[in-house]
Amino acid sequence: MIALTDLVFRWPGQATPCLDIPDFALADGELVFLHGPSGGGKSTLLGLLGGVAVPEQGAIVLLGQDITRLSARARDRFRANHIGFVFQQFNLLPWLSALDNVLLPCTFSARRKQRAGDAHAAAARLLTHLDLAPSLWQKPAAELSVGQQQRVAAARALIGKPEILIADEPTSALDAPRQQIFVDLLLRETVESGAALLFVSHDARLAVHFDRSIALTDINRAMQESVV
Ligand SMILES: Nc1ncnc2c1ncn2[C@@H]1O[C@H](COP(=O)(O)OP(=O)(O)OP(=O)(O)O)[C@@H](O)[C@H]1O
Ligand SMILES: [Mg+2]
């Protein structure tokens, strides 16, 4: 599903790479928790997986396709078709309703729209499963609470059943009990959709909910060198 080999990435102007990952893989439907200290490169790694940035070396094979060999446009299309992202800041469009935010991936990707079937019904089903009351569905995203926005962001990532879900610290704005509830909901829906999930957080307490837990320090040689 996801296979990284010999990946090296540095930000412009950096003397040493921020990521140097010999090998990292995720199986179909696997639920993986990735943790590591702030500034360690977690978001950078997710950006590479999402095709937002390209490494200076190495392969990023997603669903059998090495995305480092694609043009920027083709990477964007690949991401829209196959990857659902839940960002730390959610990246919802504030003036759009909760429901329209969830429907967005279906307007960017014909494949997601087709896999969603009746997109409106799929969005309603996801929002219901994620426990967002129907009275909130037409509200602009900007008028929702943080926890509510998080659920909308999760529904948006899940609609149209992308094979890969990536979540970057989606719980950091919530208190502990709400974090727990959100992770449970996200995992339940991920399992139902059959996607593989890479969930990133610096909060190692959440790891118990996942099939596998990985420390970025254990797979990233760049970090091991800088820590020692
Ligand atoms: N756009 C950018 N341009 C240049 N350097 C960057 C950029 N984004 C991140 N970095 C640098 O790359 C390193 C890794 O940052 P990254 O955001 O990936 O860490 P992180 O593990 O996600 O941290 P956090 O837990 O705080 O979110 C940091 O040293 C950071 O300063
Ligand atoms: Mg980050």
mmCIF file of C-alpha atoms and ligand atoms in Angstrom:
data_model
loop_
_atom_site.group_PDB
_atom_site.id
_atom_site.type_symbol
_atom_site.label_atom_id
_atom_site.label_comp_id
_atom_site.label_asym_id
_atom_site.label_seq_id
_atom_site.Cartn_x
_atom_site.Cartn_y
_atom_site.Cartn_z
ATOM 1 C CA MET A 1 0.000 0.000 0.000
ATOM 2 C CA ILE A 2 2.785 2.391 1.061
ATOM 3 C CA ALA A 3 6.478 1.529 0.569
ATOM 4 C CA LEU A 4 9.343 3.967 1.046
ATOM 5 C CA THR A 5 12.905 3.011 0.136
ATOM 6 C CA ASP A 6 16.150 4.940 0.534
ATOM 7 C CA LEU A 7 14.262 8.176 1.040
ATOM 8 C CA VAL A 8 16.342 11.305 1.576
ATOM 9 C CA PHE A 9 14.805 14.746 1.919
ATOM 10 C CA ARG A 10 16.156 18.119 3.014
ATOM 11 C CA TRP A 11 14.483 21.506 3.026
ATOM 12 C CA PRO A 12 16.112 24.203 0.857
ATOM 13 C CA GLY A 13 19.068 25.698 2.715
ATOM 14 C CA GLN A 14 19.379 22.780 5.179
ATOM 15 C CA ALA A 15 22.925 21.470 5.482
ATOM 16 C CA THR A 16 21.852 17.971 6.521
ATOM 17 C CA PRO A 17 18.761 15.990 5.492
ATOM 18 C CA CYS A 18 15.750 16.121 7.746
ATOM 19 C CA LEU A 19 14.659 12.658 6.606
ATOM 20 C CA ASP A 20 16.843 9.667 5.737
ATOM 21 C CA ILE A 21 14.587 6.620 5.814
ATOM 22 C CA PRO A 22 16.023 3.367 4.416
ATOM 23 C CA ASP A 23 12.780 1.466 4.587
ATOM 24 C CA PHE A 24 9.183 1.989 5.716
ATOM 25 C CA ALA A 25 6.021 0.193 4.634
ATOM 26 C CA LEU A 26 2.325 0.001 5.404
ATOM 27 C CA ALA A 27 0.179 -2.978 4.407
ATOM 28 C CA ASP A 28 -3.354 -2.846 2.979
ATOM 29 C CA GLY A 29 -5.803 -1.813 5.659
ATOM 30 C CA GLU A 30 -3.105 -1.474 8.306
ATOM 31 C CA LEU A 31 -3.649 1.065 11.111
ATOM 32 C CA VAL A 32 -0.289 2.589 12.019
ATOM 33 C CA PHE A 33 0.569 5.132 14.670
ATOM 34 C CA LEU A 34 3.689 7.233 14.032
ATOM 35 C CA HIS A 35 5.075 9.353 16.833
ATOM 36 C CA GLY A 36 8.103 11.521 17.397
ATOM 37 C CA PRO A 37 9.264 14.805 18.878
ATOM 38 C CA SER A 38 8.227 18.190 17.534
ATOM 39 C CA GLY A 39 10.370 19.262 14.602
ATOM 40 C CA GLY A 40 11.440 15.680 13.927
ATOM 41 C CA GLY A 41 9.996 15.590 10.419
ATOM 42 C CA LYS A 42 6.607 13.906 10.833
ATOM 43 C CA SER A 43 4.678 16.487 8.818
ATOM 44 C CA THR A 44 7.480 16.594 6.266
ATOM 45 C CA LEU A 45 7.149 12.839 5.770
ATOM 46 C CA LEU A 46 3.379 13.115 5.344
ATOM 47 C CA GLY A 47 3.892 15.901 2.796
ATOM 48 C CA LEU A 48 6.131 13.570 0.799
ATOM 49 C CA LEU A 49 3.541 10.789 0.969
ATOM 50 C CA GLY A 50 0.907 13.230 -0.209
ATOM 51 C CA GLY A 51 3.100 14.273 -3.128
ATOM 52 C CA VAL A 52 3.220 17.880 -1.943
ATOM 53 C CA ALA A 53 7.032 17.721 -1.845
ATOM 54 C CA VAL A 54 9.485 15.407 -3.634
ATOM 55 C CA PRO A 55 12.565 13.764 -2.111
ATOM 56 C CA GLU A 56 16.067 14.325 -3.461
ATOM 57 C CA GLN A 57 16.538 10.569 -3.457
ATOM 58 C CA GLY A 58 14.503 7.405 -3.057
ATOM 59 C CA ALA A 59 11.198 5.879 -4.048
ATOM 60 C CA ILE A 60 7.715 6.479 -2.620
ATOM 61 C CA VAL A 61 5.548 3.679 -3.933
ATOM 62 C CA LEU A 62 1.833 4.072 -3.235
ATOM 63 C CA LEU A 63 -0.555 1.448 -4.639
ATOM 64 C CA GLY A 64 2.237 0.180 -6.880
ATOM 65 C CA GLN A 65 2.998 3.615 -8.335
ATOM 66 C CA ASP A 66 6.244 5.464 -7.584
ATOM 67 C CA ILE A 67 4.861 8.967 -7.116
ATOM 68 C CA THR A 68 8.336 10.552 -7.256
ATOM 69 C CA ARG A 69 8.291 9.770 -10.991
ATOM 70 C CA LEU A 70 5.039 11.631 -11.610
ATOM 71 C CA SER A 71 4.697 15.265 -12.688
ATOM 72 C CA ALA A 72 3.404 17.735 -10.098
ATOM 73 C CA ARG A 73 -0.022 17.636 -11.774
ATOM 74 C CA ALA A 74 -0.148 13.870 -11.828
ATOM 75 C CA ARG A 75 0.820 13.787 -8.136
ATOM 76 C CA ASP A 76 -2.035 16.174 -7.347
ATOM 77 C CA ARG A 77 -4.423 13.939 -9.260
ATOM 78 C CA PHE A 78 -3.076 10.830 -7.497
ATOM 79 C CA ARG A 79 -3.582 12.479 -4.109
ATOM 80 C CA ALA A 80 -7.144 13.545 -4.917
ATOM 81 C CA ASN A 81 -8.019 10.054 -6.142
ATOM 82 C CA HIS A 82 -6.362 7.854 -3.542
ATOM 83 C CA ILE A 83 -5.472 9.746 -0.355
ATOM 84 C CA GLY A 84 -7.651 11.229 2.360
ATOM 85 C CA PHE A 85 -5.872 13.787 4.536
ATOM 86 C CA VAL A 86 -6.911 14.998 7.996
ATOM 87 C CA PHE A 87 -4.761 17.998 8.863
ATOM 88 C CA GLN A 88 -3.911 19.370 12.279
ATOM 89 C CA GLN A 89 -5.627 22.646 11.378
ATOM 90 C CA PHE A 90 -8.299 20.734 9.373
ATOM 91 C CA ASN A 91 -7.965 23.053 6.307
ATOM 92 C CA LEU A 92 -11.734 23.283 5.928
ATOM 93 C CA LEU A 93 -13.094 26.034 3.690
ATOM 94 C CA PRO A 94 -14.554 28.320 6.372
ATOM 95 C CA TRP A 95 -17.377 29.803 4.292
ATOM 96 C CA LEU A 96 -18.594 26.430 2.998
ATOM 97 C CA SER A 97 -21.083 24.412 5.009
ATOM 98 C CA ALA A 98 -19.998 21.300 6.883
ATOM 99 C CA LEU A 99 -21.761 19.163 4.276
ATOM 100 C CA ASP A 100 -20.175 20.953 1.293
ATOM 101 C CA ASN A 101 -16.740 20.595 2.883
ATOM 102 C CA VAL A 102 -17.287 16.840 3.096
ATOM 103 C CA LEU A 103 -18.387 16.756 -0.557
ATOM 104 C CA LEU A 104 -15.269 18.617 -1.814
ATOM 105 C CA PRO A 105 -13.149 15.545 -2.693
ATOM 106 C CA CYS A 106 -15.969 14.344 -4.951
ATOM 107 C CA THR A 107 -15.750 17.575 -6.950
ATOM 108 C CA PHE A 108 -11.952 17.232 -7.317
ATOM 109 C CA SER A 109 -11.925 13.527 -8.128
ATOM 110 C CA ALA A 110 -14.306 11.671 -10.434
ATOM 111 C CA ARG A 111 -13.008 8.430 -8.926
ATOM 112 C CA ARG A 112 -13.882 9.470 -5.362
ATOM 113 C CA LYS A 113 -17.315 10.623 -6.582
ATOM 114 C CA GLN A 114 -17.940 7.322 -8.323
ATOM 115 C CA ARG A 115 -16.811 5.297 -5.292
ATOM 116 C CA ALA A 116 -19.015 7.399 -3.019
ATOM 117 C CA GLY A 117 -22.099 6.436 -5.055
ATOM 118 C CA ASP A 118 -24.763 8.944 -4.028
ATOM 119 C CA ALA A 119 -22.245 11.513 -2.700
ATOM 120 C CA HIS A 120 -24.834 13.401 -0.679
ATOM 121 C CA ALA A 121 -26.021 10.230 1.036
ATOM 122 C CA ALA A 122 -22.416 9.137 1.645
ATOM 123 C CA ALA A 123 -21.589 12.496 3.269
ATOM 124 C CA ALA A 124 -24.702 12.321 5.436
ATOM 125 C CA ARG A 125 -23.849 8.767 6.485
ATOM 126 C CA LEU A 126 -20.268 9.682 7.437
ATOM 127 C CA LEU A 127 -21.319 12.765 9.388
ATOM 128 C CA THR A 128 -23.913 10.686 11.233
ATOM 129 C CA HIS A 129 -21.371 7.955 12.033
ATOM 130 C CA LEU A 130 -18.902 10.589 13.206
ATOM 131 C CA ASP A 131 -21.576 11.940 15.510
ATOM 132 C CA LEU A 132 -22.216 15.357 13.971
ATOM 133 C CA ALA A 133 -25.854 16.379 14.479
ATOM 134 C CA PRO A 134 -27.794 17.078 11.242
ATOM 135 C CA SER A 135 -28.696 20.545 12.575
ATOM 136 C CA LEU A 136 -25.014 21.467 12.050
ATOM 137 C CA TRP A 137 -24.611 20.196 8.485
ATOM 138 C CA GLN A 138 -25.590 23.459 6.777
ATOM 139 C CA LYS A 139 -23.556 25.658 9.126
ATOM 140 C CA PRO A 140 -20.426 27.342 7.722
ATOM 141 C CA ALA A 141 -17.359 25.444 8.923
ATOM 142 C CA ALA A 142 -16.048 28.636 10.573
ATOM 143 C CA GLU A 143 -19.001 28.541 13.000
ATOM 144 C CA LEU A 144 -18.325 25.025 14.249
ATOM 145 C CA SER A 145 -16.394 24.129 17.400
ATOM 146 C CA VAL A 146 -12.931 22.625 17.048
ATOM 147 C CA GLY A 147 -14.224 19.131 17.828
ATOM 148 C CA GLN A 148 -17.024 19.519 15.282
ATOM 149 C CA GLN A 149 -14.603 20.756 12.617
ATOM 150 C CA GLN A 150 -12.446 17.733 13.288
ATOM 151 C CA ARG A 151 -15.317 15.397 12.555
ATOM 152 C CA VAL A 152 -16.075 17.245 9.321
ATOM 153 C CA ALA A 153 -12.389 16.959 8.343
ATOM 154 C CA ALA A 154 -12.463 13.217 9.045
ATOM 155 C CA ALA A 155 -15.638 12.734 6.984
ATOM 156 C CA ARG A 156 -14.038 14.697 4.130
ATOM 157 C CA ALA A 157 -10.972 12.444 4.227
ATOM 158 C CA LEU A 158 -13.096 9.289 4.229
ATOM 159 C CA ILE A 159 -15.632 10.112 1.497
ATOM 160 C CA GLY A 160 -15.231 8.087 -1.698
ATOM 161 C CA LYS A 161 -13.161 5.461 0.139
ATOM 162 C CA PRO A 162 -9.561 6.501 -0.607
ATOM 163 C CA GLU A 163 -7.205 3.546 -0.094
ATOM 164 C CA ILE A 164 -4.833 5.612 2.061
ATOM 165 C CA LEU A 165 -5.755 7.841 4.985
ATOM 166 C CA ILE A 166 -3.223 10.187 6.511
ATOM 167 C CA ALA A 167 -3.903 12.089 9.720
ATOM 168 C CA ASP A 168 -1.436 14.698 11.003
ATOM 169 C CA GLU A 169 -1.957 15.343 14.725
ATOM 170 C CA PRO A 170 -5.713 15.618 14.267
ATOM 171 C CA THR A 171 -6.372 15.453 17.996
ATOM 172 C CA SER A 172 -3.932 18.023 19.345
ATOM 173 C CA ALA A 173 -6.618 20.680 19.843
ATOM 174 C CA LEU A 174 -8.875 18.377 21.899
ATOM 175 C CA ASP A 175 -8.884 17.480 25.572
ATOM 176 C CA ALA A 176 -8.011 13.879 26.491
ATOM 177 C CA PRO A 177 -11.543 12.349 26.628
ATOM 178 C CA ARG A 178 -12.486 14.020 23.315
ATOM 179 C CA GLN A 179 -9.229 12.802 21.733
ATOM 180 C CA GLN A 180 -10.158 9.279 22.715
ATOM 181 C CA ILE A 181 -13.653 9.572 21.259
ATOM 182 C CA PHE A 182 -12.373 11.066 18.025
ATOM 183 C CA VAL A 183 -9.696 8.385 17.541
ATOM 184 C CA ASP A 184 -12.302 5.675 18.164
ATOM 185 C CA LEU A 185 -14.650 7.168 15.577
ATOM 186 C CA LEU A 186 -11.902 7.653 13.024
ATOM 187 C CA LEU A 187 -10.623 4.096 13.463
ATOM 188 C CA ARG A 188 -14.092 2.585 13.223
ATOM 189 C CA GLU A 189 -14.824 4.398 9.972
ATOM 190 C CA THR A 190 -11.359 3.638 8.590
ATOM 191 C CA VAL A 191 -11.821 -0.074 9.228
ATOM 192 C CA GLU A 192 -15.266 0.059 7.616
ATOM 193 C CA SER A 193 -13.866 1.762 4.512
ATOM 194 C CA GLY A 194 -10.966 -0.727 4.300
ATOM 195 C CA ALA A 195 -8.314 2.019 4.077
ATOM 196 C CA ALA A 196 -4.804 1.939 5.496
ATOM 197 C CA LEU A 197 -4.271 4.658 8.078
ATOM 198 C CA LEU A 198 -1.094 6.488 9.005
ATOM 199 C CA PHE A 199 -1.866 8.524 12.104
ATOM 200 C CA VAL A 200 0.755 10.932 13.388
ATOM 201 C CA SER A 201 0.947 12.362 16.869
ATOM 202 C CA HIS A 202 3.507 13.312 19.465
ATOM 203 C CA ASP A 203 1.137 11.898 22.085
ATOM 204 C CA ALA A 204 2.285 8.285 22.490
ATOM 205 C CA ARG A 205 -0.713 7.504 24.751
ATOM 206 C CA LEU A 206 -2.907 7.147 21.668
ATOM 207 C CA ALA A 207 -0.775 4.290 20.308
ATOM 208 C CA VAL A 208 -2.771 1.537 22.042
ATOM 209 C CA HIS A 209 -5.633 1.933 19.558
ATOM 210 C CA PHE A 210 -3.530 0.949 16.529
ATOM 211 C CA ASP A 211 -2.231 -2.270 14.929
ATOM 212 C CA ARG A 212 1.326 -0.995 15.060
ATOM 213 C CA SER A 213 3.211 1.885 16.601
ATOM 214 C CA ILE A 214 6.420 3.335 15.165
ATOM 215 C CA ALA A 215 8.794 5.979 16.477
ATOM 216 C CA LEU A 216 10.082 8.186 13.672
ATOM 217 C CA THR A 217 13.468 8.096 15.431
ATOM 218 C CA ASP A 218 13.605 4.326 14.813
ATOM 219 C CA ILE A 219 13.155 4.562 11.041
ATOM 220 C CA ASN A 220 14.836 7.924 10.371
ATOM 221 C CA ARG A 221 18.637 7.815 10.295
ATOM 222 C CA ALA A 222 18.899 11.604 9.959
ATOM 223 C CA MET A 223 17.242 12.026 13.303
ATOM 224 C CA GLN A 224 19.306 9.338 15.034
ATOM 225 C CA GLU A 225 22.459 11.159 13.938
ATOM 226 C CA SER A 226 21.269 14.541 15.155
ATOM 227 C CA VAL A 227 20.071 13.170 18.495
ATOM 228 C CA VAL A 228 23.312 11.327 19.306
HETATM 229 N N1 LIG B 1 8.350 24.656 4.728
HETATM 230 C C1 LIG B 1 9.504 24.448 5.362
HETATM 231 N N2 LIG B 1 10.639 25.053 4.959
HETATM 232 C C2 LIG B 1 11.826 24.832 5.570
HETATM 233 N N3 LIG B 1 11.962 24.016 6.642
HETATM 234 C C3 LIG B 1 10.872 23.399 7.101
HETATM 235 C C4 LIG B 1 9.582 23.578 6.498
HETATM 236 N N4 LIG B 1 8.682 22.824 7.172
HETATM 237 C C5 LIG B 1 9.369 22.225 8.143
HETATM 238 N N5 LIG B 1 10.681 22.555 8.118
HETATM 239 C C6 LIG B 1 11.727 22.059 9.023
HETATM 240 O O1 LIG B 1 11.792 20.642 8.941
HETATM 241 C C7 LIG B 1 11.930 20.050 10.227
HETATM 242 C C8 LIG B 1 10.800 19.071 10.483
HETATM 243 O O2 LIG B 1 9.570 19.784 10.573
HETATM 244 P P1 LIG B 1 8.171 19.039 10.627
HETATM 245 O O3 LIG B 1 7.122 20.070 10.509
HETATM 246 O O4 LIG B 1 8.161 17.949 9.619
HETATM 247 O O5 LIG B 1 8.218 18.406 12.102
HETATM 248 P P2 LIG B 1 7.069 17.641 12.915
HETATM 249 O O6 LIG B 1 7.673 16.354 13.393
HETATM 250 O O7 LIG B 1 5.834 17.547 12.112
HETATM 251 O O8 LIG B 1 6.857 18.596 14.178
HETATM 252 P P3 LIG B 1 5.493 18.897 15.023
HETATM 253 O O9 LIG B 1 5.319 17.735 15.963
HETATM 254 O O10 LIG B 1 5.848 20.167 15.753
HETATM 255 O O11 LIG B 1 4.359 19.070 14.064
HETATM 256 C C9 LIG B 1 12.002 21.208 11.214
HETATM 257 O O12 LIG B 1 13.338 21.442 11.535
HETATM 258 C C10 LIG B 1 11.393 22.373 10.468
HETATM 259 O O13 LIG B 1 11.981 23.574 10.892
HETATM 260 MG MG MG B 2 3.890 18.339 12.342
#
